[in-house]
Amino acid sequence: MSLPLEGLTVVSLEQAVAAPFATRQLADLGARVIKVERDTGDFARNYDVTVHGDSSFFVWLNRTKESVVLDIKSDDGLAALKALVAQADVFVSNLKPGAVERLGLGAKECHEFNPELIHVSISGYGPGGSYTERKAYDLIIQCEAGLLSVTGTPDAPSKVGPSIADISAGMYAYSGILASLIQRAKTGKGEVLEISMLETLGEWMSQPHLFANYGGSLPKRSGSSHASIQPYGAFNSADGTVFLGLQNEREWKQFCEVVLEQPELSDDPRFTPNSNRLANKEELMPIVEGATQKMSSKDLIAKLDSIGIANAQLRNMFEYDEHPQLQERERWRDVETTQGHTAKALLPSSLPVGMTPRWAKVPALGEHTESVLTEFGLIPETAGAGT
């Protein structure tokens, strides 16, 4: 079975997380991704050295790509980059705002010599507006989009651990590219995508935004509990903590009967419907924990499972690595790192069932410079290339 993007060439002037996340997923689907780097490399190569000397970020985001080193500040290096883009299907960049335009690789210029090109730029705030030139790291966008206002405890906001603003931008770039490929098949013309981290994370913040602006009050930071649903969150058992969440009145009725062993509470006007449970949370929580603390975690989970109430125990990364569901579904594969070691990586979730992703090593810096430039009719020694 051929992969959906086989035969497509992506040239990416990328760094850090957002653009590399988008292009790695394109590579998973079969696209050829040529990653253009400076002689010091994508700075994500040096975020840490935890994966056999490689950065955990870089191993995650860059398998299957080809690394080409160019000095794009030189005339020859810039000419080589333009030659690559001229033969590409997709050009992705996440440099500082205005950088690709100053190189002569803005969407308008690129479409003059490659009208079928899908031109993708990823930035913090998008072009135009007073924030365009501002630096935009993940934490900064989490703040600007209001994420920290709803994440954490009542006493302190908390950053989401993974680089969620970068990931949201990478996901929308990826899906936007796929849509643009379909559009190009209809029109024969390339498209322009301008992806803003603020707007992509803002899309994910739509529910709290609607809640606040039409409800008249700001959502409260509630730790692992829920600002709008009760019971929901972490509850102590006799030997640990169990996380659970109810979604509707049917589940509340069963919860009262089986877990709380107080069926009369299902009709108690203090606790039904959910809006009343939320309003009377201070009365409800002692009742719930009074029941859960009498049970072991195993018994509590068994009761919750018996009535279909979602639940979990908190896993750390070592425990996630051994998750039985991922093992039973055989979702882990080994990927070769830059120095010939291997690291575990999940199979892509977006592939059709039965399809095997394109899967190759994480490239060393400049590993493909000579072969790629020679293939494209360029002479590495005179193309401003380096390793």
mmCIF file with all atom_site columns, N, CA and C in Angstrom, residues 1 11-12 45 62 72 82 86 160 165-167 208 241 244 267 295 305 315 361 380:
data_model
loop_
_atom_site.group_PDB
_atom_site.id
_atom_site.type_symbol
_atom_site.label_atom_id
_atom_site.label_alt_id
_atom_site.label_comp_id
_atom_site.label_asym_id
_atom_site.label_entity_id
_atom_site.label_seq_id
_atom_site.pdbx_PDB_ins_code
_atom_site.Cartn_x
_atom_site.Cartn_y
_atom_site.Cartn_z
_atom_site.occupancy
_atom_site.B_iso_or_equiv
_atom_site.pdbx_formal_charge
_atom_site.auth_seq_id
_atom_site.auth_comp_id
_atom_site.auth_asym_id
_atom_site.auth_atom_id
_atom_site.pdbx_PDB_model_num
ATOM 1  N N  . MET A 1 1   ? 0.845   -1.189 0.000  1.00 0.00 ? 1   MET A N  1
ATOM 2  C CA . MET A 1 1   ? 0.000   0.000  0.000  1.00 0.00 ? 1   MET A CA 1
ATOM 3  C C  . MET A 1 1   ? 0.888   1.249  0.000  1.00 0.00 ? 1   MET A C  1
ATOM 4  N N  . VAL A 1 11  ? 10.456  21.240 1.461  1.00 0.00 ? 11  VAL A N  1
ATOM 5  C CA . VAL A 1 11  ? 11.669  21.919 1.898  1.00 0.00 ? 11  VAL A CA 1
ATOM 6  C C  . VAL A 1 11  ? 11.296  22.750 3.114  1.00 0.00 ? 11  VAL A C  1
ATOM 7  N N  . SER A 1 12  ? 12.057  22.577 4.191  1.00 0.00 ? 12  SER A N  1
ATOM 8  C CA . SER A 1 12  ? 11.702  23.255 5.428  1.00 0.00 ? 12  SER A CA 1
ATOM 9  C C  . SER A 1 12  ? 12.888  24.006 6.004  1.00 0.00 ? 12  SER A C  1
ATOM 10 N N  . ARG A 1 45  ? 18.654  20.721 18.437 1.00 0.00 ? 45  ARG A N  1
ATOM 11 C CA . ARG A 1 45  ? 19.634  19.626 18.561 1.00 0.00 ? 45  ARG A CA 1
ATOM 12 C C  . ARG A 1 45  ? 20.355  19.684 19.910 1.00 0.00 ? 45  ARG A C  1
ATOM 13 N N  . ASN A 1 62  ? 12.317  14.795 14.268 1.00 0.00 ? 62  ASN A N  1
ATOM 14 C CA . ASN A 1 62  ? 13.085  14.875 13.022 1.00 0.00 ? 62  ASN A CA 1
ATOM 15 C C  . ASN A 1 62  ? 13.457  13.560 12.366 1.00 0.00 ? 62  ASN A C  1
ATOM 16 N N  . ILE A 1 72  ? 22.771  30.411 4.178  1.00 0.00 ? 72  ILE A N  1
ATOM 17 C CA . ILE A 1 72  ? 21.822  31.189 3.373  1.00 0.00 ? 72  ILE A CA 1
ATOM 18 C C  . ILE A 1 72  ? 22.094  32.688 3.457  1.00 0.00 ? 72  ILE A C  1
ATOM 19 N N  . LYS A 1 82  ? 16.950  28.563 -2.938 1.00 0.00 ? 82  LYS A N  1
ATOM 20 C CA . LYS A 1 82  ? 15.905  28.902 -3.901 1.00 0.00 ? 82  LYS A CA 1
ATOM 21 C C  . LYS A 1 82  ? 15.745  27.812 -4.952 1.00 0.00 ? 82  LYS A C  1
ATOM 22 N N  . ALA A 1 86  ? 12.319  25.854 -5.611 1.00 0.00 ? 86  ALA A N  1
ATOM 23 C CA . ALA A 1 86  ? 11.751  25.899 -6.955 1.00 0.00 ? 86  ALA A CA 1
ATOM 24 C C  . ALA A 1 86  ? 11.233  24.541 -7.405 1.00 0.00 ? 86  ALA A C  1
ATOM 25 N N  . VAL A 1 160 ? 1.426   24.478 31.103 1.00 0.00 ? 160 VAL A N  1
ATOM 26 C CA . VAL A 1 160 ? 1.261   23.100 30.640 1.00 0.00 ? 160 VAL A CA 1
ATOM 27 C C  . VAL A 1 160 ? 2.633   22.535 30.309 1.00 0.00 ? 160 VAL A C  1
ATOM 28 N N  . ALA A 1 165 ? 1.694   25.218 22.811 1.00 0.00 ? 165 ALA A N  1
ATOM 29 C CA . ALA A 1 165 ? 1.470   26.271 21.820 1.00 0.00 ? 165 ALA A CA 1
ATOM 30 C C  . ALA A 1 165 ? 2.186   25.928 20.512 1.00 0.00 ? 165 ALA A C  1
ATOM 31 N N  . ASP A 1 166 ? 3.412   25.433 20.614 1.00 0.00 ? 166 ASP A N  1
ATOM 32 C CA . ASP A 1 166 ? 4.136   24.984 19.421 1.00 0.00 ? 166 ASP A CA 1
ATOM 33 C C  . ASP A 1 166 ? 3.427   23.809 18.764 1.00 0.00 ? 166 ASP A C  1
ATOM 34 N N  . ILE A 1 167 ? 2.967   22.874 19.585 1.00 0.00 ? 167 ILE A N  1
ATOM 35 C CA . ILE A 1 167 ? 2.305   21.681 19.051 1.00 0.00 ? 167 ILE A CA 1
ATOM 36 C C  . ILE A 1 167 ? 1.017   22.059 18.331 1.00 0.00 ? 167 ILE A C  1
ATOM 37 N N  . PRO A 1 208 ? -13.317 27.798 27.278 1.00 0.00 ? 208 PRO A N  1
ATOM 38 C CA . PRO A 1 208 ? -13.251 28.752 28.396 1.00 0.00 ? 208 PRO A CA 1
ATOM 39 C C  . PRO A 1 208 ? -13.515 30.190 27.970 1.00 0.00 ? 208 PRO A C  1
ATOM 40 N N  . THR A 1 241 ? -4.394  7.475  45.155 1.00 0.00 ? 241 THR A N  1
ATOM 41 C CA . THR A 1 241 ? -5.285  8.449  44.536 1.00 0.00 ? 241 THR A CA 1
ATOM 42 C C  . THR A 1 241 ? -5.852  7.885  43.242 1.00 0.00 ? 241 THR A C  1
ATOM 43 N N  . LEU A 1 244 ? -11.173 10.418 38.518 1.00 0.00 ? 244 LEU A N  1
ATOM 44 C CA . LEU A 1 244 ? -12.422 9.987  37.888 1.00 0.00 ? 244 LEU A CA 1
ATOM 45 C C  . LEU A 1 244 ? -13.187 11.197 37.400 1.00 0.00 ? 244 LEU A C  1
ATOM 46 N N  . ASP A 1 267 ? -31.242 11.977 43.863 1.00 0.00 ? 267 ASP A N  1
ATOM 47 C CA . ASP A 1 267 ? -32.387 12.881 43.719 1.00 0.00 ? 267 ASP A CA 1
ATOM 48 C C  . ASP A 1 267 ? -32.302 14.078 44.662 1.00 0.00 ? 267 ASP A C  1
ATOM 49 N N  . MET A 1 295 ? -12.177 2.495  50.522 1.00 0.00 ? 295 MET A N  1
ATOM 50 C CA . MET A 1 295 ? -11.857 1.429  49.561 1.00 0.00 ? 295 MET A CA 1
ATOM 51 C C  . MET A 1 295 ? -10.400 1.487  49.134 1.00 0.00 ? 295 MET A C  1
ATOM 52 N N  . ASP A 1 305 ? -15.361 0.864  37.050 1.00 0.00 ? 305 ASP A N  1
ATOM 53 C CA . ASP A 1 305 ? -15.404 0.139  35.777 1.00 0.00 ? 305 ASP A CA 1
ATOM 54 C C  . ASP A 1 305 ? -16.732 -0.590 35.598 1.00 0.00 ? 305 ASP A C  1
ATOM 55 N N  . ARG A 1 315 ? -0.032  8.042  36.001 1.00 0.00 ? 315 ARG A N  1
ATOM 56 C CA . ARG A 1 315 ? 1.179   7.369  35.541 1.00 0.00 ? 315 ARG A CA 1
ATOM 57 C C  . ARG A 1 315 ? 2.287   8.388  35.345 1.00 0.00 ? 315 ARG A C  1
ATOM 58 N N  . LYS A 1 361 ? 16.000  7.031  9.936  1.00 0.00 ? 361 LYS A N  1
ATOM 59 C CA . LYS A 1 361 ? 16.755  7.523  11.076 1.00 0.00 ? 361 LYS A CA 1
ATOM 60 C C  . LYS A 1 361 ? 16.614  9.026  11.282 1.00 0.00 ? 361 LYS A C  1
ATOM 61 N N  . PRO A 1 380 ? 27.985  21.098 -4.415 1.00 0.00 ? 380 PRO A N  1
ATOM 62 C CA . PRO A 1 380 ? 28.084  21.436 -2.992 1.00 0.00 ? 380 PRO A CA 1
ATOM 63 C C  . PRO A 1 380 ? 29.195  22.429 -2.671 1.00 0.00 ? 380 PRO A C  1
#
